[in-house]
């Protein structure tokens, strides 16, 4: 199988949320995590769920400032929580979009992030 350190988990919306939770709690070091329009589930408990193997995983978190489904206050709070967990390994961006779908630029940035995680 593929070694965990060659795997980047990623997703959009609920998939991004699941990628964050599954990735941070996974017991083997991952290459990275990508979340577009996701959020942190179990915010008050997330820090306790983080496995040491992924406490400093590279994580890309993108959010829409006008997303009507996953609101900016929720994603902003999630971004701040993730910064407290992975520190400088977080790359976070707020994109001006008013829909619940990724913008082309977000997909390009996510693709570049994945390429950096998997040289």
PDB file of C-alpha atoms in Angstrom:
ATOM      1  CA  UNK A   1       0.000   0.000   0.000  1.00  0.00           C
ATOM      2  CA  UNK A   2       0.872   3.661  -0.107  1.00  0.00           C
ATOM      3  CA  UNK A   3       2.900   4.836   2.893  1.00  0.00           C
ATOM      4  CA  UNK A   4       0.986   7.305   5.080  1.00  0.00           C
ATOM      5  CA  UNK A   5       3.673   9.971   4.624  1.00  0.00           C
ATOM      6  CA  UNK A   6       2.772   9.996   0.890  1.00  0.00           C
ATOM      7  CA  UNK A   7      -0.958  10.627   1.533  1.00  0.00           C
ATOM      8  CA  UNK A   8      -2.691  14.016   1.524  1.00  0.00           C
ATOM      9  CA  UNK A   9      -6.263  13.917   2.820  1.00  0.00           C
ATOM     10  CA  UNK A  10      -8.528  16.532   1.325  1.00  0.00           C
ATOM     11  CA  UNK A  11     -12.086  17.541   0.764  1.00  0.00           C
ATOM     12  CA  UNK A  12     -14.670  20.237   0.230  1.00  0.00           C
ATOM     13  CA  UNK A  13     -17.330  21.223   2.793  1.00  0.00           C
ATOM     14  CA  UNK A  14     -18.176  18.126   4.873  1.00  0.00           C
ATOM     15  CA  UNK A  15     -15.319  16.321   3.135  1.00  0.00           C
ATOM     16  CA  UNK A  16     -12.929  19.031   4.303  1.00  0.00           C
ATOM     17  CA  UNK A  17     -14.286  18.746   7.825  1.00  0.00           C
ATOM     18  CA  UNK A  18     -13.811  14.989   7.798  1.00  0.00           C
ATOM     19  CA  UNK A  19     -10.297  15.360   6.354  1.00  0.00           C
ATOM     20  CA  UNK A  20      -9.318  17.636   9.252  1.00  0.00           C
ATOM     21  CA  UNK A  21     -10.689  15.319  11.934  1.00  0.00           C
ATOM     22  CA  UNK A  22      -9.456  12.074  10.359  1.00  0.00           C
ATOM     23  CA  UNK A  23      -6.082  13.537   9.447  1.00  0.00           C
ATOM     24  CA  UNK A  24      -5.275  15.114  12.788  1.00  0.00           C
ATOM     25  CA  UNK A  25      -6.306  11.995  14.701  1.00  0.00           C
ATOM     26  CA  UNK A  26      -4.579   9.472  12.399  1.00  0.00           C
ATOM     27  CA  UNK A  27      -1.795   7.564  14.202  1.00  0.00           C
ATOM     28  CA  UNK A  28       0.712   7.686  11.319  1.00  0.00           C
ATOM     29  CA  UNK A  29       2.332  10.834   9.914  1.00  0.00           C
ATOM     30  CA  UNK A  30       0.533  12.097   6.806  1.00  0.00           C
ATOM     31  CA  UNK A  31       1.979  14.270   4.039  1.00  0.00           C
ATOM     32  CA  UNK A  32      -0.756  16.878   4.512  1.00  0.00           C
ATOM     33  CA  UNK A  33      -4.403  17.872   4.826  1.00  0.00           C
ATOM     34  CA  UNK A  34      -6.470  20.116   2.524  1.00  0.00           C
ATOM     35  CA  UNK A  35      -9.830  21.587   3.516  1.00  0.00           C
ATOM     36  CA  UNK A  36     -11.823  23.909   1.269  1.00  0.00           C
ATOM     37  CA  UNK A  37     -14.948  25.363   2.909  1.00  0.00           C
ATOM     38  CA  UNK A  38     -14.640  22.909   5.768  1.00  0.00           C
ATOM     39  CA  UNK A  39     -14.747  23.602   9.476  1.00  0.00           C
ATOM     40  CA  UNK A  40     -13.496  22.068  12.707  1.00  0.00           C
ATOM     41  CA  UNK A  41     -15.935  19.574  14.162  1.00  0.00           C
ATOM     42  CA  UNK A  42     -15.788  18.961  17.919  1.00  0.00           C
ATOM     43  CA  UNK A  43     -14.009  22.288  18.375  1.00  0.00           C
ATOM     44  CA  UNK A  44     -13.854  22.085  22.158  1.00  0.00           C
ATOM     45  CA  UNK A  45     -12.430  18.545  21.980  1.00  0.00           C
ATOM     46  CA  UNK A  46     -10.341  18.693  18.800  1.00  0.00           C
ATOM     47  CA  UNK A  47      -7.034  19.400  20.530  1.00  0.00           C
ATOM     48  CA  UNK A  48      -7.423  16.241  22.621  1.00  0.00           C
ATOM     49  CA  UNK A  49      -8.127  14.175  19.485  1.00  0.00           C
ATOM     50  CA  UNK A  50      -4.891  15.178  17.738  1.00  0.00           C
ATOM     51  CA  UNK A  51      -2.396  12.321  17.499  1.00  0.00           C
ATOM     52  CA  UNK A  52       1.252  13.217  18.075  1.00  0.00           C
ATOM     53  CA  UNK A  53       2.105  11.868  14.598  1.00  0.00           C
ATOM     54  CA  UNK A  54       0.086  14.682  12.987  1.00  0.00           C
ATOM     55  CA  UNK A  55       0.346  17.471  15.549  1.00  0.00           C
ATOM     56  CA  UNK A  56       2.538  19.400  13.103  1.00  0.00           C
ATOM     57  CA  UNK A  57       1.072  18.168   9.801  1.00  0.00           C
ATOM     58  CA  UNK A  58       1.031  20.599   6.870  1.00  0.00           C
ATOM     59  CA  UNK A  59      -2.550  21.819   6.533  1.00  0.00           C
ATOM     60  CA  UNK A  60      -4.120  24.034   3.872  1.00  0.00           C
ATOM     61  CA  UNK A  61      -7.423  25.646   4.897  1.00  0.00           C
ATOM     62  CA  UNK A  62      -9.375  27.787   2.439  1.00  0.00           C
ATOM     63  CA  UNK A  63     -12.630  29.598   3.202  1.00  0.00           C
ATOM     64  CA  UNK A  64     -15.101  31.791   1.351  1.00  0.00           C
ATOM     65  CA  UNK A  65     -15.894  35.162   2.911  1.00  0.00           C
ATOM     66  CA  UNK A  66     -19.453  35.108   1.567  1.00  0.00           C
ATOM     67  CA  UNK A  67     -20.177  31.368   1.611  1.00  0.00           C
ATOM     68  CA  UNK A  68     -23.892  31.091   2.505  1.00  0.00           C
ATOM     69  CA  UNK A  69     -23.644  27.470   3.715  1.00  0.00           C
ATOM     70  CA  UNK A  70     -20.388  27.286   5.686  1.00  0.00           C
ATOM     71  CA  UNK A  71     -20.243  30.813   7.040  1.00  0.00           C
ATOM     72  CA  UNK A  72     -17.126  32.931   7.365  1.00  0.00           C
ATOM     73  CA  UNK A  73     -17.383  33.312  11.173  1.00  0.00           C
ATOM     74  CA  UNK A  74     -17.371  29.499  11.504  1.00  0.00           C
ATOM     75  CA  UNK A  75     -14.461  29.010   9.115  1.00  0.00           C
ATOM     76  CA  UNK A  76     -12.495  31.914  10.620  1.00  0.00           C
ATOM     77  CA  UNK A  77     -12.878  30.419  14.114  1.00  0.00           C
ATOM     78  CA  UNK A  78     -11.829  27.039  12.720  1.00  0.00           C
ATOM     79  CA  UNK A  79      -8.767  28.564  11.068  1.00  0.00           C
ATOM     80  CA  UNK A  80      -7.724  30.149  14.362  1.00  0.00           C
ATOM     81  CA  UNK A  81      -8.182  26.838  16.178  1.00  0.00           C
ATOM     82  CA  UNK A  82      -6.089  25.015  13.564  1.00  0.00           C
ATOM     83  CA  UNK A  83      -3.350  27.617  13.868  1.00  0.00           C
ATOM     84  CA  UNK A  84      -3.205  26.828  17.569  1.00  0.00           C
ATOM     85  CA  UNK A  85      -2.804  23.134  16.755  1.00  0.00           C
ATOM     86  CA  UNK A  86      -0.392  22.991  13.786  1.00  0.00           C
ATOM     87  CA  UNK A  87       1.146  26.466  14.145  1.00  0.00           C
ATOM     88  CA  UNK A  88       3.241  27.621  11.207  1.00  0.00           C
ATOM     89  CA  UNK A  89       2.320  24.486   9.250  1.00  0.00           C
ATOM     90  CA  UNK A  90      -1.092  26.036   8.541  1.00  0.00           C
ATOM     91  CA  UNK A  91      -1.603  27.856   5.274  1.00  0.00           C
ATOM     92  CA  UNK A  92      -4.948  29.595   5.466  1.00  0.00           C
ATOM     93  CA  UNK A  93      -6.673  31.795   2.916  1.00  0.00           C
ATOM     94  CA  UNK A  94      -9.936  33.720   2.820  1.00  0.00           C
ATOM     95  CA  UNK A  95     -11.349  34.000  -0.698  1.00  0.00           C
ATOM     96  CA  UNK A  96     -13.989  36.513  -1.718  1.00  0.00           C
ATOM     97  CA  UNK A  97     -16.766  34.328  -3.075  1.00  0.00           C
ATOM     98  CA  UNK A  98     -20.466  34.313  -2.341  1.00  0.00           C
ATOM     99  CA  UNK A  99     -21.244  30.731  -3.252  1.00  0.00           C
ATOM    100  CA  UNK A 100     -20.658  27.353  -1.688  1.00  0.00           C
ATOM    101  CA  UNK A 101     -18.270  26.060  -4.313  1.00  0.00           C
ATOM    102  CA  UNK A 102     -14.521  26.416  -4.670  1.00  0.00           C
ATOM    103  CA  UNK A 103     -13.147  29.132  -6.906  1.00  0.00           C
ATOM    104  CA  UNK A 104     -10.647  28.223  -9.612  1.00  0.00           C
ATOM    105  CA  UNK A 105      -7.878  29.996  -7.743  1.00  0.00           C
ATOM    106  CA  UNK A 106      -8.607  27.922  -4.625  1.00  0.00           C
ATOM    107  CA  UNK A 107      -8.218  24.731  -6.611  1.00  0.00           C
ATOM    108  CA  UNK A 108      -4.909  25.925  -8.076  1.00  0.00           C
ATOM    109  CA  UNK A 109      -3.574  26.847  -4.631  1.00  0.00           C
ATOM    110  CA  UNK A 110      -4.709  23.483  -3.229  1.00  0.00           C
ATOM    111  CA  UNK A 111      -3.002  21.700  -6.118  1.00  0.00           C
ATOM    112  CA  UNK A 112       0.237  23.613  -5.486  1.00  0.00           C
ATOM    113  CA  UNK A 113       0.016  22.762  -1.784  1.00  0.00           C
ATOM    114  CA  UNK A 114      -0.354  19.063  -2.593  1.00  0.00           C
ATOM    115  CA  UNK A 115       2.644  19.240  -4.925  1.00  0.00           C
ATOM    116  CA  UNK A 116       4.691  20.795  -2.095  1.00  0.00           C
ATOM    117  CA  UNK A 117       3.611  18.006   0.267  1.00  0.00           C
ATOM    118  CA  UNK A 118       4.498  15.307  -2.265  1.00  0.00           C
ATOM    119  CA  UNK A 119       7.734  16.361  -3.984  1.00  0.00           C
TER     120      UNK A 119
END
